[in-house]
Short mmCIF file of C-alpha atoms and ligand atoms in Angstrom, two decimals:
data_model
loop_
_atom_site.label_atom_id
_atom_site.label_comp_id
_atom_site.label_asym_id
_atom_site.label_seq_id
_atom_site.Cartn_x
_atom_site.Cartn_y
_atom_site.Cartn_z
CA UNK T 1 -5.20 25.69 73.53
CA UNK T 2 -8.78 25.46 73.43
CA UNK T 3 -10.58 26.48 69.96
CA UNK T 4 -14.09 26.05 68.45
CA UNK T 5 -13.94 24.99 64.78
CA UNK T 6 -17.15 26.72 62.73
CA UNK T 7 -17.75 24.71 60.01
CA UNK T 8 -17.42 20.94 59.62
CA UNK T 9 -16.82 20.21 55.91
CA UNK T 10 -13.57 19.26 54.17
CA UNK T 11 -11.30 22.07 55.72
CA UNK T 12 -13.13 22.28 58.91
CA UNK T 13 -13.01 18.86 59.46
CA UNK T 14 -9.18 18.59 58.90
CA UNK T 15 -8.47 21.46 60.97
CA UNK T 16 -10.12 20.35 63.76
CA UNK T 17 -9.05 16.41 63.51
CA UNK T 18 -5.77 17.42 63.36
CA UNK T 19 -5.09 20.50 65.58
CA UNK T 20 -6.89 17.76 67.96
CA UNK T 21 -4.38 15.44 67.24
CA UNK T 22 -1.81 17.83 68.19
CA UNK T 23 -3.14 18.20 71.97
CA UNK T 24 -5.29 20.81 71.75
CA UNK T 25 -9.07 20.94 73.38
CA UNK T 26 -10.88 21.05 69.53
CA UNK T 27 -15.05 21.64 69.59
CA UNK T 28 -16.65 21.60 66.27
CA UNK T 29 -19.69 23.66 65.03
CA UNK T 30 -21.81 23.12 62.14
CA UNK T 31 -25.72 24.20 61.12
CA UNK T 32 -25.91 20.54 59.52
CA UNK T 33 -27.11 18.27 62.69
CA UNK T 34 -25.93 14.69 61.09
CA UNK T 35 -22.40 16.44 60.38
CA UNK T 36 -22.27 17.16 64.34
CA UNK T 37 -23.33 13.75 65.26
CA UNK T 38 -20.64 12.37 63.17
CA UNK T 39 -18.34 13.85 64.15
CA UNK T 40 -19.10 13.79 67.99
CA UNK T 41 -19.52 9.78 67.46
CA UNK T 42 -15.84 9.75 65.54
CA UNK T 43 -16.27 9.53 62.14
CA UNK T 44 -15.57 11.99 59.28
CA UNK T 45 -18.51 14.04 57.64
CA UNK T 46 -16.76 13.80 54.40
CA UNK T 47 -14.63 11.27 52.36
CA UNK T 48 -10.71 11.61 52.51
CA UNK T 49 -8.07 9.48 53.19
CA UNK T 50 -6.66 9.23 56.81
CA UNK T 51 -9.15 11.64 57.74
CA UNK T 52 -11.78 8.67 59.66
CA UNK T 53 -8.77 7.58 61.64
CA UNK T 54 -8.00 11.42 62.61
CA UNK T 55 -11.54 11.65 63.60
CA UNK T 56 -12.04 8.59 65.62
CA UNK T 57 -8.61 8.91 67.78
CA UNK T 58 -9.45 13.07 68.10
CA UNK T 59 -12.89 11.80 69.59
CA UNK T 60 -11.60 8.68 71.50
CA UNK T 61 -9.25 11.02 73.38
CA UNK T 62 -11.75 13.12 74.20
CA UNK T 63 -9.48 16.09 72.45
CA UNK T 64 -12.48 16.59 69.60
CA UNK T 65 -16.23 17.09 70.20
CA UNK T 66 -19.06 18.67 68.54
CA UNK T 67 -21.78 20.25 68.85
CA UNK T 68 -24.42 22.35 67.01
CA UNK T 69 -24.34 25.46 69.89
CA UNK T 70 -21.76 28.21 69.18
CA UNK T 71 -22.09 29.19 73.01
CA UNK T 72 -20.68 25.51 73.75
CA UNK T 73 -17.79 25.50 71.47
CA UNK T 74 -16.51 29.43 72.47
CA UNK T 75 -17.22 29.54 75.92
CA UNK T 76 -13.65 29.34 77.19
CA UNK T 77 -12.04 28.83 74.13
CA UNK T 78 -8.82 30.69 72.97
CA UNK T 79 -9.65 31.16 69.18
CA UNK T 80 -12.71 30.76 66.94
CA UNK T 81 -11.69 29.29 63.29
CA UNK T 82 -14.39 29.90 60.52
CA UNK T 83 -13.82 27.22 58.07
CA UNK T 84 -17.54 27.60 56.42
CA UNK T 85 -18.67 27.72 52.79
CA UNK T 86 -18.24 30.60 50.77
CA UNK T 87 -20.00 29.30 47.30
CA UNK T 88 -20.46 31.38 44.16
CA UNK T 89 -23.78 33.18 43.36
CA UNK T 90 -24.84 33.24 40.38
CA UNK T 91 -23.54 36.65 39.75
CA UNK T 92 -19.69 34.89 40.36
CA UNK T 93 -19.47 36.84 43.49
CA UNK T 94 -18.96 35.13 46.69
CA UNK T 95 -21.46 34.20 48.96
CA UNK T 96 -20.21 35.34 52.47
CA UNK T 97 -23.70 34.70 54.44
CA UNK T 98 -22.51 31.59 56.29
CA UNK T 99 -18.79 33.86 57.22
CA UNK T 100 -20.74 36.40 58.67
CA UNK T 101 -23.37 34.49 60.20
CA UNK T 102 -20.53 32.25 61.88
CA UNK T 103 -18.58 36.00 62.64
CA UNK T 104 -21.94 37.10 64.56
CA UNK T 105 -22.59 34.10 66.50
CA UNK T 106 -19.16 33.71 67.89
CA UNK T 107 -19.49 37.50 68.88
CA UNK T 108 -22.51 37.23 70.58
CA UNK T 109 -21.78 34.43 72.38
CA UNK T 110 -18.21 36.65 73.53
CA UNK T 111 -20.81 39.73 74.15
CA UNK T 112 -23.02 37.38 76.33
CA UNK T 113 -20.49 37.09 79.35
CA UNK T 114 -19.05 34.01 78.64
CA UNK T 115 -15.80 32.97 79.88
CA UNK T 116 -12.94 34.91 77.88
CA UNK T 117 -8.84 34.10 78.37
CA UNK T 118 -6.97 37.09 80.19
CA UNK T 119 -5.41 37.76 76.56
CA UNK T 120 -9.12 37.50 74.56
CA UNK T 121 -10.16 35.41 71.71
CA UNK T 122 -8.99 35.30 68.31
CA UNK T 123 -11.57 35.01 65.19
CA UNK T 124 -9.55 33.79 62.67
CA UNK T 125 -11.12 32.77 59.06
CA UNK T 126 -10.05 29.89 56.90
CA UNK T 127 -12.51 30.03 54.27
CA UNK T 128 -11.61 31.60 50.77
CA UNK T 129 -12.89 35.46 51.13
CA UNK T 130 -12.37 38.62 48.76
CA UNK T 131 -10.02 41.14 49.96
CA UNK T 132 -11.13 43.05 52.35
CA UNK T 133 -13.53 40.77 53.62
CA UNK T 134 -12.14 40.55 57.25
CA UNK T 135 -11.06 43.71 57.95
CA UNK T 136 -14.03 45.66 55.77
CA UNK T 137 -16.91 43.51 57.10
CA UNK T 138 -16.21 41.28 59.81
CA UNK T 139 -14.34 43.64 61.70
CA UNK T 140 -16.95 46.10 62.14
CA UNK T 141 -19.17 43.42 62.38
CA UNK T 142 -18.02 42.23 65.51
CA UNK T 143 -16.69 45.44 67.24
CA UNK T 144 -20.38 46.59 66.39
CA UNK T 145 -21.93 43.67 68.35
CA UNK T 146 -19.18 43.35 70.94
CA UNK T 147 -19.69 47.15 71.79
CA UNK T 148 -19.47 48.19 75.27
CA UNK T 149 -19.07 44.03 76.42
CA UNK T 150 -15.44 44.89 77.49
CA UNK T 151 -14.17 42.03 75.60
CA UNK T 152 -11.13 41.92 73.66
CA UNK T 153 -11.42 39.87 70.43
CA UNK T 154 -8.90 40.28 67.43
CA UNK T 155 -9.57 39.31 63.55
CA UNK T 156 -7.37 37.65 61.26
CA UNK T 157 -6.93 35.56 58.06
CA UNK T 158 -5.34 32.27 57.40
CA UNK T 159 -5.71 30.53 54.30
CA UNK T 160 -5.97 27.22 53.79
CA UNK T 161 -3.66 25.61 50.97
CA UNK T 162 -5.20 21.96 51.04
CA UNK T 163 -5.91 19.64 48.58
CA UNK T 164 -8.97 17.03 48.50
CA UNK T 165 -7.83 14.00 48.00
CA UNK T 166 -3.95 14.56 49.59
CA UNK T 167 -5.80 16.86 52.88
CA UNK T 168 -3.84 15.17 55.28
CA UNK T 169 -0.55 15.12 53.76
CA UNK T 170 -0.95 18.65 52.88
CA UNK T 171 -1.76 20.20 56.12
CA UNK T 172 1.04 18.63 58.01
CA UNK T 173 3.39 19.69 54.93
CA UNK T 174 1.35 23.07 53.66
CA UNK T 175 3.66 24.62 51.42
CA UNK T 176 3.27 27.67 53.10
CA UNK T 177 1.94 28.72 56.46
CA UNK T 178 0.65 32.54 57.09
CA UNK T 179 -1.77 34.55 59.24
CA UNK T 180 -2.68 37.85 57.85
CA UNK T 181 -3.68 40.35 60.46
CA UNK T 182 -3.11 43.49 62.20
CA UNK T 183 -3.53 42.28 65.86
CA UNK T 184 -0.10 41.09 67.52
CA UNK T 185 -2.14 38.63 69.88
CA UNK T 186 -4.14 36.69 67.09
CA UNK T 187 -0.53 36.26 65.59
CA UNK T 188 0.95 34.74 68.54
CA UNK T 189 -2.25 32.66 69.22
CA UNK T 190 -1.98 31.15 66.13
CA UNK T 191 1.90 30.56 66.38
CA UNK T 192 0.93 28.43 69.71
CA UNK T 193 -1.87 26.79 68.00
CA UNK T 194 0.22 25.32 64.63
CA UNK T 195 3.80 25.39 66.52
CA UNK T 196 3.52 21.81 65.42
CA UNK T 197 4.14 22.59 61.76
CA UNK T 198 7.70 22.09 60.26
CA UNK T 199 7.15 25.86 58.65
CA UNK T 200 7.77 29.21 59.95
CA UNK T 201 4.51 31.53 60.19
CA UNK T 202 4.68 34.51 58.19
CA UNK T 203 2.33 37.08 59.29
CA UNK T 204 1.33 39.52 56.88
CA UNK T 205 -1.59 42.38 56.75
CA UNK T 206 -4.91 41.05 56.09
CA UNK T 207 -5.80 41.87 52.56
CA UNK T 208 -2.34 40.54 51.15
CA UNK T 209 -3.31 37.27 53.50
CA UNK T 210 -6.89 37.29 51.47
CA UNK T 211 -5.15 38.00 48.07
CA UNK T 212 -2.57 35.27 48.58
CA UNK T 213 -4.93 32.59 48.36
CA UNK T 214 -7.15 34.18 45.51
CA UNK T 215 -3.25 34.49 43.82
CA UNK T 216 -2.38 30.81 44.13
CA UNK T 217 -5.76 29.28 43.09
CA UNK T 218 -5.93 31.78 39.64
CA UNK T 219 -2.35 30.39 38.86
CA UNK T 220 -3.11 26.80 39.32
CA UNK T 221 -5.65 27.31 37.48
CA UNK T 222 -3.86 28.99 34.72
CA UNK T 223 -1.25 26.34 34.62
CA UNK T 224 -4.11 23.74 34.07
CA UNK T 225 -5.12 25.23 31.20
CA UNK T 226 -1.79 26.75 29.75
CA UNK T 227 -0.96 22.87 29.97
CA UNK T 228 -3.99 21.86 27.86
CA UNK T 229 -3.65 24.59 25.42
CA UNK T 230 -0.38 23.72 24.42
CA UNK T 231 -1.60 20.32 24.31
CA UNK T 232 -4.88 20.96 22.18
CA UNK T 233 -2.22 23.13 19.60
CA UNK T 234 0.52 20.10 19.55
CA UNK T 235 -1.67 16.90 19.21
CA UNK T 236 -2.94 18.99 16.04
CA UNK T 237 1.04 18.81 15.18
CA UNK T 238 1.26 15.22 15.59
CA UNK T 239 3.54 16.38 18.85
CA UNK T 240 3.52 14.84 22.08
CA UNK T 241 2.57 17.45 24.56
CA UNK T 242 3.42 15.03 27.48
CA UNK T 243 6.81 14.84 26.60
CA UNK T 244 7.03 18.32 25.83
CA UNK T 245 5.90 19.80 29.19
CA UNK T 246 8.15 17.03 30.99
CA UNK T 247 11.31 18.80 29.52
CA UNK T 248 9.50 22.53 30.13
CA UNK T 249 8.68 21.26 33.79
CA UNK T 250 13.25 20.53 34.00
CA UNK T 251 13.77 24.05 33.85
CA UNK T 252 13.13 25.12 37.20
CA UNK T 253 15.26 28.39 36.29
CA UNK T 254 12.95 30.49 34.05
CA UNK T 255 9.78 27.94 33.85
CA UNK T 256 9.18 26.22 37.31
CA UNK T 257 10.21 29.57 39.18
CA UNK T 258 10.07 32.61 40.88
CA UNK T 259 11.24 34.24 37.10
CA UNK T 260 8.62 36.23 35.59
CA UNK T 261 6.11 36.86 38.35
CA UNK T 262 6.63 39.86 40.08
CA UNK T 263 4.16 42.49 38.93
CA UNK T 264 5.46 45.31 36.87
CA UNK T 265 5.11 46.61 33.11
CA UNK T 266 4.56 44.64 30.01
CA UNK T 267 6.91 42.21 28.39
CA UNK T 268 8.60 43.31 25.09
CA UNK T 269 11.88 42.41 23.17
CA UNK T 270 12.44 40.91 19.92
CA UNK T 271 11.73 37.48 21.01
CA UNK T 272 8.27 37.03 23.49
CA UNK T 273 5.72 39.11 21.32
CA UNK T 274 6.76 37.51 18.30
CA UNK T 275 6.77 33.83 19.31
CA UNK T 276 3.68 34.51 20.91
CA UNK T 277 2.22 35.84 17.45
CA UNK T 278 3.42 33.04 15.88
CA UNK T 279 1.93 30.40 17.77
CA UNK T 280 -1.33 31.77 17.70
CA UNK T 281 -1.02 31.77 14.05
CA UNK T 282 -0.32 28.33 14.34
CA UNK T 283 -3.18 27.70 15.89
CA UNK T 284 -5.63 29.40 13.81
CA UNK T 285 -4.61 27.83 10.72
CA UNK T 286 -5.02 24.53 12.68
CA UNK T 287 -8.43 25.81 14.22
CA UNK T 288 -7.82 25.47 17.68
CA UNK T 289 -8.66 28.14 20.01
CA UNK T 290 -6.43 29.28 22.74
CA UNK T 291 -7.97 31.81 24.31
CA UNK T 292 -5.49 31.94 27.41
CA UNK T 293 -2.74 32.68 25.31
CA UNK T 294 -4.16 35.14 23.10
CA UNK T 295 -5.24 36.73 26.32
CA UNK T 296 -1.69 37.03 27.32
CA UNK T 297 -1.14 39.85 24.37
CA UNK T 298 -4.78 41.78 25.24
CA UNK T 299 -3.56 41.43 29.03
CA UNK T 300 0.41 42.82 27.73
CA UNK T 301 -1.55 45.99 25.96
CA UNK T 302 -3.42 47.02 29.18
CA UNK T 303 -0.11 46.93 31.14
CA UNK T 304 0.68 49.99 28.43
CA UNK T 305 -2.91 51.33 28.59
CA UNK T 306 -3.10 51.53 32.23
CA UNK T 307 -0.09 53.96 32.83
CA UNK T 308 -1.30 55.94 29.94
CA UNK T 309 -4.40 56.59 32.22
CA UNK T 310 -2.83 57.21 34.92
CA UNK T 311 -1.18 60.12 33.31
CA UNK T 312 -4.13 61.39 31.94
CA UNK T 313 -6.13 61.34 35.13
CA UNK T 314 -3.72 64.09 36.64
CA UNK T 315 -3.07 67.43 35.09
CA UNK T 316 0.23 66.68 33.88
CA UNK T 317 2.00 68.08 30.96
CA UNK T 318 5.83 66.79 30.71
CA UNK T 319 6.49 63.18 31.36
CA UNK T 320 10.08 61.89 31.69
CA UNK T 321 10.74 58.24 30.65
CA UNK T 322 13.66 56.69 32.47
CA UNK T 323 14.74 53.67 30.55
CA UNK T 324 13.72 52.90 26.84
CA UNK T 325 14.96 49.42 26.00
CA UNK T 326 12.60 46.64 27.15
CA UNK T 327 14.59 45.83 29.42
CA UNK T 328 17.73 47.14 31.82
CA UNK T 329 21.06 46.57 30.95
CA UNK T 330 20.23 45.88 26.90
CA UNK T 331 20.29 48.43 24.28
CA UNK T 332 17.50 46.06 22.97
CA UNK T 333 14.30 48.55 21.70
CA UNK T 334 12.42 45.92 19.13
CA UNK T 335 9.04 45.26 20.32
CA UNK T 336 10.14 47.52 23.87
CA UNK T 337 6.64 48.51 25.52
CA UNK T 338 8.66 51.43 26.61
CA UNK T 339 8.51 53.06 23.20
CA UNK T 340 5.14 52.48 23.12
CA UNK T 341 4.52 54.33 25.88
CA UNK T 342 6.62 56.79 24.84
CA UNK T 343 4.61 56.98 21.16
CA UNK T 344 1.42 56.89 22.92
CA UNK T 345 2.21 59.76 25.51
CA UNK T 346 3.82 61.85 22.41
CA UNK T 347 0.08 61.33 20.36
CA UNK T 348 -1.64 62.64 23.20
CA UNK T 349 0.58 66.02 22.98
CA UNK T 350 2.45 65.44 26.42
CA UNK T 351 6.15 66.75 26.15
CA UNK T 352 7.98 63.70 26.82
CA UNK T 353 11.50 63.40 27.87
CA UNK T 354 13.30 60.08 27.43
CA UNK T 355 16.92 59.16 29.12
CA UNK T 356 18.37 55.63 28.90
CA UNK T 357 21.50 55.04 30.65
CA UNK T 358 22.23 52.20 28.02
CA UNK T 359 20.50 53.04 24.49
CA UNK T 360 22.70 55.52 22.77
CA UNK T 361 20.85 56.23 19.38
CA UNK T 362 24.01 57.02 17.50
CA UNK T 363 25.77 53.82 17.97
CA UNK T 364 21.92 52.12 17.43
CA UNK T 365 22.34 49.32 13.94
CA UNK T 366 20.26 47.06 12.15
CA UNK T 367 16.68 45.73 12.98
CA UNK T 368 17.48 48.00 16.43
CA UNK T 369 17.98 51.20 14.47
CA UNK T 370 15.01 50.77 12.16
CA UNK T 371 12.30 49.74 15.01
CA UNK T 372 13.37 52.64 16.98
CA UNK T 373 13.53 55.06 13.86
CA UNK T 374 10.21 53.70 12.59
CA UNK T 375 8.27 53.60 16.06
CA UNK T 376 9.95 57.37 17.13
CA UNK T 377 10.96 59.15 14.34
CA UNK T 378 11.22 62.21 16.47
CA UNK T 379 13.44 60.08 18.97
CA UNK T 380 16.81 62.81 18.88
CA UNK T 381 14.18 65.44 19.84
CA UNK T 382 12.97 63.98 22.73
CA UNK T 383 16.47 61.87 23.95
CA UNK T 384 18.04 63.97 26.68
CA UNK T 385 21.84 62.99 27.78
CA UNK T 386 21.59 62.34 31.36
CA UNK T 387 18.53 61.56 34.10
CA UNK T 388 18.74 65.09 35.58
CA UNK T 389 18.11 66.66 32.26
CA UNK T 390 15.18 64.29 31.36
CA UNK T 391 13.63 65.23 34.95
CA UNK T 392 14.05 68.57 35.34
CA UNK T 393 11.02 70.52 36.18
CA UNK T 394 8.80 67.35 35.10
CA UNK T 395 5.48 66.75 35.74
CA UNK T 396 5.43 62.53 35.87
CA UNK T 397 8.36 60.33 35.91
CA UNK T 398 7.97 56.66 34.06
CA UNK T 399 10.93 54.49 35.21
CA UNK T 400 11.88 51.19 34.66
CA UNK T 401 15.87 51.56 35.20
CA UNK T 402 17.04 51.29 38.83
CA UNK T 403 20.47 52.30 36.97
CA UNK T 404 22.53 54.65 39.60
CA UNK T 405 22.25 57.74 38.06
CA UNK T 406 18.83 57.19 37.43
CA UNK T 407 18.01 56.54 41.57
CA UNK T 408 20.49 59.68 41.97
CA UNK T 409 18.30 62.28 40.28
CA UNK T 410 14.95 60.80 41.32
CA UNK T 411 16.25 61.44 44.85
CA UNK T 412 18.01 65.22 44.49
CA UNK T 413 14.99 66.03 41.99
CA UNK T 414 12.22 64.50 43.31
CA UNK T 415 9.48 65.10 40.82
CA UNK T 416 5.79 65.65 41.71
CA UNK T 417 5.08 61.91 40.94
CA UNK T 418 7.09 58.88 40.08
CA UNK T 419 5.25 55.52 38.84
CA UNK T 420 7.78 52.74 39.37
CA UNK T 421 7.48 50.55 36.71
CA UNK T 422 9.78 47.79 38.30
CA UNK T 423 10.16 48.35 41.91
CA UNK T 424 13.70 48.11 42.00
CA UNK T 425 14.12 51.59 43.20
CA UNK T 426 15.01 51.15 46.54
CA UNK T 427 13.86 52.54 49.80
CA UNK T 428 15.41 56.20 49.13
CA UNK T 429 12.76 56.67 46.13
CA UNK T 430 10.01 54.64 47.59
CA UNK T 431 10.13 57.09 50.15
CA UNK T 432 9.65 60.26 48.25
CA UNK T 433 6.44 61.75 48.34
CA UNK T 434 5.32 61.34 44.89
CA UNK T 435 6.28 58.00 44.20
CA UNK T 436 3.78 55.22 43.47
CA UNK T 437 4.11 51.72 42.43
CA UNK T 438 2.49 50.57 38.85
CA UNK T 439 0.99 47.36 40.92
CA UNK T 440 1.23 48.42 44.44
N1 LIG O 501 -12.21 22.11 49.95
C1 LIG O 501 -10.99 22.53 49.73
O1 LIG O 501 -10.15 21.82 49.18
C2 LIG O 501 -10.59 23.88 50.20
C3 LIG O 501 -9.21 24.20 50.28
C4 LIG O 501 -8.85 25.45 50.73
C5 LIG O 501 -9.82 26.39 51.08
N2 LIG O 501 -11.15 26.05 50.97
C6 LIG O 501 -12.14 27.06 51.39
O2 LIG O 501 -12.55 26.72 52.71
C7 LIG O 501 -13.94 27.00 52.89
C8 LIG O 501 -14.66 25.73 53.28
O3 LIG O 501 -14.56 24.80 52.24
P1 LIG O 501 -15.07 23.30 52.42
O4 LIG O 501 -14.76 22.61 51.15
O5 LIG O 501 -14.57 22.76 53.70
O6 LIG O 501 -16.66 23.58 52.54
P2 LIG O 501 -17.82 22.52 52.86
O7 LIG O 501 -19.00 22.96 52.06
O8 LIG O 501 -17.30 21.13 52.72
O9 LIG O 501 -18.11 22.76 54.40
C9 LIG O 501 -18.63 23.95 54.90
C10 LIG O 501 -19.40 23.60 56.20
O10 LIG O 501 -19.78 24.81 56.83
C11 LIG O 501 -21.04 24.57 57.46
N3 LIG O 501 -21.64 25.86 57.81
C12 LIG O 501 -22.26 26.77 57.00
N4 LIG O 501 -22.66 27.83 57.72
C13 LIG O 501 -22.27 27.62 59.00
C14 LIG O 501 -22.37 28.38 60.20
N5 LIG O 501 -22.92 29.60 60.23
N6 LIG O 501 -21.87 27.84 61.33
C15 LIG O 501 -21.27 26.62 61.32
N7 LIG O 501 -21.15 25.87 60.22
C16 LIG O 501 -21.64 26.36 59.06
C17 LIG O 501 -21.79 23.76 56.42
O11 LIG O 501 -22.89 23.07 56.99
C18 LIG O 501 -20.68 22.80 55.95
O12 LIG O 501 -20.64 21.63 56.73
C19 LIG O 501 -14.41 27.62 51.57
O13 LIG O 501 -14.28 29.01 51.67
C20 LIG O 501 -13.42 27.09 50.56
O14 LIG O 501 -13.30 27.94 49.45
C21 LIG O 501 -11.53 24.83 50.55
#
């Protein structure tokens, strides 16, 4: 295929060295003249192992030029990557200027009658972009300057998962590989372009392409400095963090995992909230701040707050609470951020209903028994023995049990609005008019 690369920094660079590499017909673009001539005479702009040797075969082929004229590198050319720089302001927003600048000249060098393939050209960005970047301004931006050309362009996201320092290595073996777009031919063109990778392309819709990358660079980030929290807290201890977070690091079945990140409610149960408490504790009478950590309990309570807003925004005045416990399939109700929901939607004067196929209060003992009885003293009043009871004639249903009889009544009773706490309902409630997902 034949593509123009816009941009000829670290992931611009890469791209193009290595999509050259891979027998396409690569021409690079960049506003910085000495970048062009480098990389036209075959040597890398920037510093990064195996990246000069990329360069210099991708130019001694003949397979990778460059040049500072957008018309040069798009005349012809199948796809358009924008692998600019989108920097922070000073405000912490991004800076999109160069995207859209890049997005503009490649359209009106498409509006100018240059050559176009049969099937049209794809504009797909690399760069790191907010949600709804592509499809809220660089879409209209280029239908708006390709109007009335009679050319057929398509948008489209693909994020770049690269490291400095390990580019190379990382392209060829990107963890994962995905296009986000609504346009069936910028999703095949870029399944011929990277055929050569060993993974699968996933295409996806443009915003959840955007958010992917914005999702993967918070959590690194958050694992950095979970890491060095717990370290801070333990030296303190006379502990050895290392060793510590080598043992963490062998559980690849609740630590190193998918376990605990799909979005839903907040955590509860008798053990999280309290460990949690008690390490911060820790750490205050050692005076070390860990402000991640202590965010994790302010960022628990919103999970709570948020669906209490919810309800208030509508004009509802029942609310029926499928599941109690703090979690499904346990009678377990210390610390459940189900009864606080419940105890919060009961102080604002909504009649609430609450069914739990699993919590029967009369067979409730111990610590169980007094943290329901102290948290919802009116709890008999408000119990109701099966879902259909607890729903009937409701104004809001709260679940977070995908238990049968649960699904069962959702479906034959259908209540004005359902917010799915878990999304484990299934297709035949996500269906339903008024359902809506707590996170999507
Ligand atoms: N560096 C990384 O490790 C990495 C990894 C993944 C994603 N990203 C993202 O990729 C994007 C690029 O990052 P980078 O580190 O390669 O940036 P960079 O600053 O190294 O390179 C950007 C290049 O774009 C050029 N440019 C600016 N406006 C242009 C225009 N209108 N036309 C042509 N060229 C133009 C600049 O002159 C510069 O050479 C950013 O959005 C970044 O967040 C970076």
């Amino acid at each position: 295929m034949r593509v123009a690369i816009f941009g000829l920094g670290y992931v611009g660079t890469v791209t193009a060295a290595a999509l050259a590499a891979n027998g396409h017909e690569v021409v690079g673009v960049d506003v910085d003249a000495t970048k062009v001539r480098l990389v036209a005479g075959g040597q890398s702009p920037v510093v990064e192992p195996k990246l000069g040797a990329l360069v210099r075969a991708g130019a001694l082929s003949g397979h990778l030029s460059a040049t500072t004229d957008p018309a040069t590198a798009v005349a012809g050319a199948d796809a358009s990557l924008v692998c600019v720089g989108t920097p922070s302001s000073p405000t912490g927003s991004t800076d999109v200027r160069a995207v859209e600048r890049a997005v503009g000249d490649i359209a009106d060098v498409l509006a100018s009658g240059t050559r176009v393939p049969a099937g049209g050209h794809a504009v797909v960005v690399r760069s790191t972009v907010p949600p709804g970047t592509v499809d809220g301004v660089l879409l209209p931006l280029l239908r708006q300057r390709l109007a009335g050309a009679g050319v057929r362009a398509g948008v489209g996201m693909c994020p770049e998962f690269l490291r400095e320092g390990s580019a190379i290595a990382d392209f060829y073996d990107a963890p994962l590989h995905v296009v986000g777009t609504e346009s069936e031919h910028v999703a095949e063109t870029m399944r011929e372009l990277f055929a050569f990778l060993p993974v699968p392309l996933r295409v996806v819709g443009t915003r959840e392409a955007e958010s992917l990358k914005y999702a993967c660079n918070a959590f690194h980030a958050t694992k950095v400095s979970f890491a060095n929290e717990l370290g801070r807290l333990f030296r303190h201890l006379g502990v050895d963090s290392r060793r510590v977070m080598q043992l963490f690091c062998e559980d690849t079945k609740l630590n190193v995992s998918a376990s605990y990140l799909s979005p839903g409610f907040a955590f509860g149960g008798s053990c999280l909230p309290k460990d949690l408490r008690s390490l911060l504790f820790v750490a205050r009478m050692n005076c070390v701040d860990l402000p991640l950590l202590s965010g994790t309990l302010a960022t628990n309570e919103l999970s709570v707050s948020d669906v209490v807003n919810r309800v208030v925004a509508t004009d509802a005045r029942s609310v029926a609470l499928l599941g109690l416990s703090f979690k499904a399939d346990s009678d377990d109700l210390r610390e459940s951020p189900y009864v606080d929901l419940a105890e919060t939607l009961i102080g604002k004067g909504y009649e609430v209903r609450i069914y739990d196929p699993v919590v029967d209060p009369t067979r409730l003992v111990g610590a169980n028994r007094r943290s329901l009885e102290s948290q919802l003293p009116h709890v008999r009043r408000v119990l109701r023995p099966s879902a259909a009871l607890a729903l009937a004639d409701v104004d809001v249903a709260l679940v977070s049990t995908a238990h049968p009889s649960v699904v069962d009544a959702l479906i034959s009773l259908a209540p004005p609005r359902i917010i799915d706490l878990h999304g484990r309902l299934g297709p035949g409630v996500e269906a339903l008019p008024g359902y809506e997902g707590v996170a999507w």
